[in-house]
Amino acid sequence: MTTIKTTCDHCGDVELRPVDLALELDPNRESGTYRFACPECRSIQRRPATARVVSVLLATGVAYEVINDDPITESEIDRFVAALHREPDPIGLLTT
Ligand SMILES: [Zn+2]
């Protein structure tokens, strides 16, 4: 069975099974975060996951959820549009 080695803040090196982990993926990035319950002390911990770690974890069958902490709000769109109207050369912003 696949085991995933990581470290617990309290216990040091620990080995997890895929079912012990959950991936939190940001739809805007390739990287994400994984969280796990330490098999020794049961504390819940989070670690950053690079794109490579994400793909490895997904390949081993780790469950994932898509987290969108920062959805674009209406007011942000309004500010963006207002900023575009103030900008004399908006296309120029895209090419610099
Ligand atoms: Zn622990």
Coordinates of N, CA and C and ligand atoms in Angstrom, one line a residue:
M1 N 0.8 -1.2 0.0 CA 0.0 0.0 0.0 C 0.9 1.2 0.0
T2 N 0.4 2.2 -0.7 CA 1.1 3.5 -0.7 C 1.2 4.2 0.6
T3 N 2.4 4.6 1.0 CA 2.5 5.4 2.2 C 3.1 6.7 1.8
I4 N 2.7 7.7 2.5 CA 3.2 9.1 2.2 C 3.9 9.6 3.5
K5 N 5.1 9.9 3.3 CA 5.9 10.4 4.4 C 5.8 11.9 4.5
T6 N 5.6 12.3 5.7 CA 5.6 13.8 6.0 C 6.0 14.0 7.4
T7 N 5.9 15.2 7.9 CA 6.3 15.4 9.3 C 5.2 16.1 10.0
C8 N 5.1 15.7 11.3 CA 4.2 16.3 12.2 C 4.9 17.3 13.0
D9 N 4.3 18.4 13.4 CA 5.0 19.5 14.2 C 5.3 18.9 15.6
H10 N 4.6 17.9 16.0 CA 4.8 17.4 17.4 C 5.6 16.1 17.4
C11 N 5.4 15.3 16.4 CA 5.9 13.9 16.4 C 7.1 13.7 15.4
G12 N 7.4 14.7 14.6 CA 8.4 14.4 13.6 C 7.9 13.6 12.5
D13 N 8.8 12.7 11.9 CA 8.4 12.0 10.7 C 7.2 11.0 11.0
V14 N 6.3 11.1 10.1 CA 5.1 10.2 10.2 C 4.8 9.6 8.8
E15 N 4.1 8.5 8.8 CA 3.7 7.9 7.5 C 2.2 7.9 7.5
L16 N 1.7 8.3 6.4 CA 0.2 8.4 6.2 C -0.2 7.5 5.0
R17 N -1.4 7.2 5.1 CA -2.1 6.5 3.9 C -2.8 7.6 3.1
P18 N -3.1 7.3 1.9 CA -3.8 8.3 1.1 C -5.1 8.8 1.7
V19 N -5.8 7.8 2.4 CA -7.1 8.2 3.0 C -6.9 9.2 4.2
D20 N -5.7 9.3 4.7 CA -5.5 10.2 5.8 C -5.3 11.6 5.4
L21 N -5.2 11.8 4.1 CA -4.9 13.2 3.6 C -6.1 13.7 2.8
A22 N -6.1 15.0 2.8 CA -7.1 15.7 1.8 C -6.3 16.9 1.2
L23 N -6.5 17.0 -0.1 CA -5.9 18.1 -0.8 C -6.9 19.3 -0.9
E24 N -6.3 20.5 -0.7 CA -7.1 21.7 -0.9 C -6.5 22.4 -2.1
L25 N -7.2 22.5 -3.2 CA -6.7 23.0 -4.4 C -7.3 24.4 -4.7
D26 N -6.4 25.3 -5.1 CA -6.8 26.6 -5.6 C -7.0 26.5 -7.1
P27 N -8.2 26.9 -7.6 CA -8.5 26.8 -9.0 C -7.6 27.7 -9.8
N28 N -7.0 28.7 -9.2 CA -6.1 29.6 -10.0 C -4.7 29.2 -10.0
R29 N -4.3 28.2 -9.3 CA -2.9 27.8 -9.2 C -2.8 26.3 -9.4
E30 N -1.6 25.9 -9.7 CA -1.3 24.5 -9.8 C -0.9 23.9 -8.5
S31 N -0.4 24.7 -7.6 CA -0.1 24.2 -6.3 C -1.3 24.3 -5.4
G32 N -1.2 23.8 -4.2 CA -2.3 23.8 -3.3 C -1.8 23.5 -1.8
T33 N -2.7 23.0 -1.1 CA -2.3 22.7 0.3 C -2.8 21.3 0.6
Y34 N -2.1 20.5 1.4 CA -2.7 19.3 1.9 C -2.8 19.3 3.4
R35 N -3.8 18.7 3.9 CA -4.0 18.6 5.3 C -4.1 17.2 5.7
F36 N -3.7 16.9 6.9 CA -3.7 15.5 7.4 C -3.9 15.5 8.9
A37 N -4.4 14.4 9.4 CA -4.5 14.2 10.8 C -3.3 13.3 11.1
C38 N -2.5 13.8 12.0 CA -1.3 13.0 12.4 C -1.8 11.7 13.0
P39 N -1.2 10.5 12.5 CA -1.6 9.2 13.1 C -1.2 9.0 14.5
E40 N -0.2 9.8 15.0 CA 0.3 9.7 16.3 C -0.5 10.5 17.3
C41 N -0.7 11.8 17.0 CA -1.3 12.7 18.0 C -2.6 13.2 17.6
R42 N -3.0 12.9 16.3 CA -4.4 13.2 15.8 C -4.6 14.7 15.5
S43 N -3.5 15.5 15.7 CA -3.7 16.9 15.4 C -3.8 17.1 13.9
I44 N -4.6 18.1 13.5 CA -4.8 18.4 12.1 C -3.8 19.4 11.7
Q45 N -3.1 19.1 10.6 CA -2.0 20.0 10.1 C -2.2 20.3 8.6
R46 N -1.6 21.4 8.2 CA -1.6 21.7 6.8 C -0.2 22.0 6.3
R47 N 0.0 21.6 5.1 CA 1.3 21.8 4.5 C 1.1 22.3 3.1
P48 N 2.0 23.2 2.6 CA 1.9 23.6 1.2 C 2.2 22.4 0.3
A49 N 1.5 22.3 -0.8 CA 1.8 21.3 -1.8 C 2.2 22.0 -3.1
T50 N 3.4 21.7 -3.6 CA 3.8 22.2 -4.9 C 3.0 21.4 -6.0
A51 N 3.1 21.9 -7.2 CA 2.3 21.3 -8.3 C 2.7 19.8 -8.4
R52 N 4.0 19.5 -8.2 CA 4.5 18.1 -8.2 C 3.9 17.3 -7.1
V53 N 3.9 17.8 -5.9 CA 3.3 17.1 -4.8 C 1.8 16.9 -5.0
V54 N 1.1 17.9 -5.6 CA -0.3 17.7 -5.9 C -0.5 16.6 -6.8
S55 N 0.3 16.5 -7.9 CA 0.0 15.4 -8.9 C 0.4 14.1 -8.3
V56 N 1.4 14.0 -7.4 CA 1.7 12.7 -6.8 C 0.6 12.3 -5.9
L57 N 0.1 13.2 -5.1 CA -1.0 12.9 -4.1 C -2.3 12.5 -4.9
L58 N -2.6 13.2 -6.0 CA -3.8 12.8 -6.7 C -3.6 11.4 -7.3
A59 N -2.4 11.1 -7.8 CA -2.1 9.8 -8.4 C -2.3 8.7 -7.4
T60 N -2.0 9.0 -6.1 CA -2.1 7.9 -5.1 C -3.6 7.8 -4.5
G61 N -4.5 8.7 -5.1 CA -5.9 8.5 -4.7 C -6.3 9.4 -3.5
V62 N -5.5 10.4 -3.2 CA -5.9 11.3 -2.2 C -7.1 12.2 -2.6
A63 N -8.1 12.3 -1.7 CA -9.3 13.1 -2.0 C -8.9 14.6 -2.1
Y64 N -9.6 15.3 -2.9 CA -9.3 16.7 -3.0 C -10.6 17.5 -3.0
E65 N -10.4 18.8 -2.6 CA -11.6 19.7 -2.7 C -11.0 21.0 -3.3
V66 N -11.8 21.7 -4.1 CA -11.4 22.9 -4.7 C -11.8 24.1 -3.8
I67 N -10.8 24.8 -3.4 CA -11.1 25.9 -2.4 C -10.9 27.2 -3.2
N68 N -11.9 28.1 -3.1 CA -11.7 29.4 -3.7 C -11.9 30.5 -2.6
D69 N -10.7 30.8 -2.0 CA -10.7 31.7 -0.9 C -11.1 33.2 -1.4
D70 N -10.8 33.4 -2.6 CA -10.8 34.8 -3.1 C -11.6 35.0 -4.3
P71 N -12.9 34.7 -4.3 CA -13.6 35.0 -5.5 C -13.7 36.4 -5.9
I72 N -13.7 36.7 -7.1 CA -13.8 38.1 -7.6 C -15.2 38.7 -7.2
T73 N -15.2 39.8 -6.6 CA -16.5 40.3 -6.1 C -17.0 41.4 -7.1
E74 N -18.3 41.7 -7.1 CA -18.8 42.8 -7.9 C -18.1 44.1 -7.8
S75 N -17.7 44.4 -6.5 CA -17.1 45.7 -6.3 C -15.7 45.7 -6.9
E76 N -15.0 44.6 -6.9 CA -13.7 44.5 -7.5 C -13.8 44.7 -9.0
I77 N -14.8 44.1 -9.6 CA -15.1 44.3 -11.0 C -15.3 45.8 -11.3
D78 N -16.2 46.4 -10.5 CA -16.5 47.8 -10.7 C -15.3 48.7 -10.6
R79 N -14.4 48.4 -9.6 CA -13.2 49.2 -9.5 C -12.2 49.0 -10.7
F80 N -12.2 47.7 -11.2 CA -11.4 47.4 -12.4 C -11.9 48.2 -13.6
V81 N -13.2 48.2 -13.8 CA -13.8 48.9 -14.9 C -13.5 50.4 -14.8
A82 N -13.7 50.9 -13.6 CA -13.4 52.3 -13.4 C -12.0 52.7 -13.6
A83 N -11.1 51.8 -13.2 CA -9.7 52.0 -13.5 C -9.4 52.0 -15.0
L84 N -10.0 51.1 -15.7 CA -9.8 51.0 -17.1 C -10.3 52.3 -17.8
H85 N -11.4 52.9 -17.3 CA -11.9 54.1 -17.9 C -10.9 55.3 -17.6
R86 N -10.2 55.2 -16.5 CA -9.3 56.3 -16.2 C -8.0 56.1 -17.0
E87 N -7.8 54.9 -17.4 CA -6.5 54.6 -18.1 C -6.6 55.1 -19.5
P88 N -5.7 56.0 -20.0 CA -5.8 56.5 -21.3 C -5.5 55.4 -22.4
D89 N -4.7 54.5 -22.0 CA -4.3 53.5 -23.0 C -4.4 52.1 -22.4
P90 N -5.6 51.6 -22.2 CA -5.7 50.3 -21.5 C -5.0 49.1 -22.2
I91 N -5.1 49.2 -23.5 CA -4.4 48.1 -24.3 C -2.9 48.1 -24.0
G92 N -2.4 49.3 -23.8 CA -1.0 49.4 -23.5 C -0.6 48.7 -22.2
L93 N -1.5 48.6 -21.3 CA -1.2 47.9 -20.0 C -0.9 46.4 -20.3
L94 N -1.6 45.9 -21.3 CA -1.5 44.4 -21.6 C -0.1 44.1 -22.3
T95 N 0.4 45.1 -22.9 CA 1.6 44.8 -23.7 C 2.9 45.2 -23.0
T96 N 2.8 45.9 -21.9 CA 4.0 46.3 -21.2 C 4.5 45.2 -20.2
Ligands
ZN1 ZN 1.7 14.2 15.6

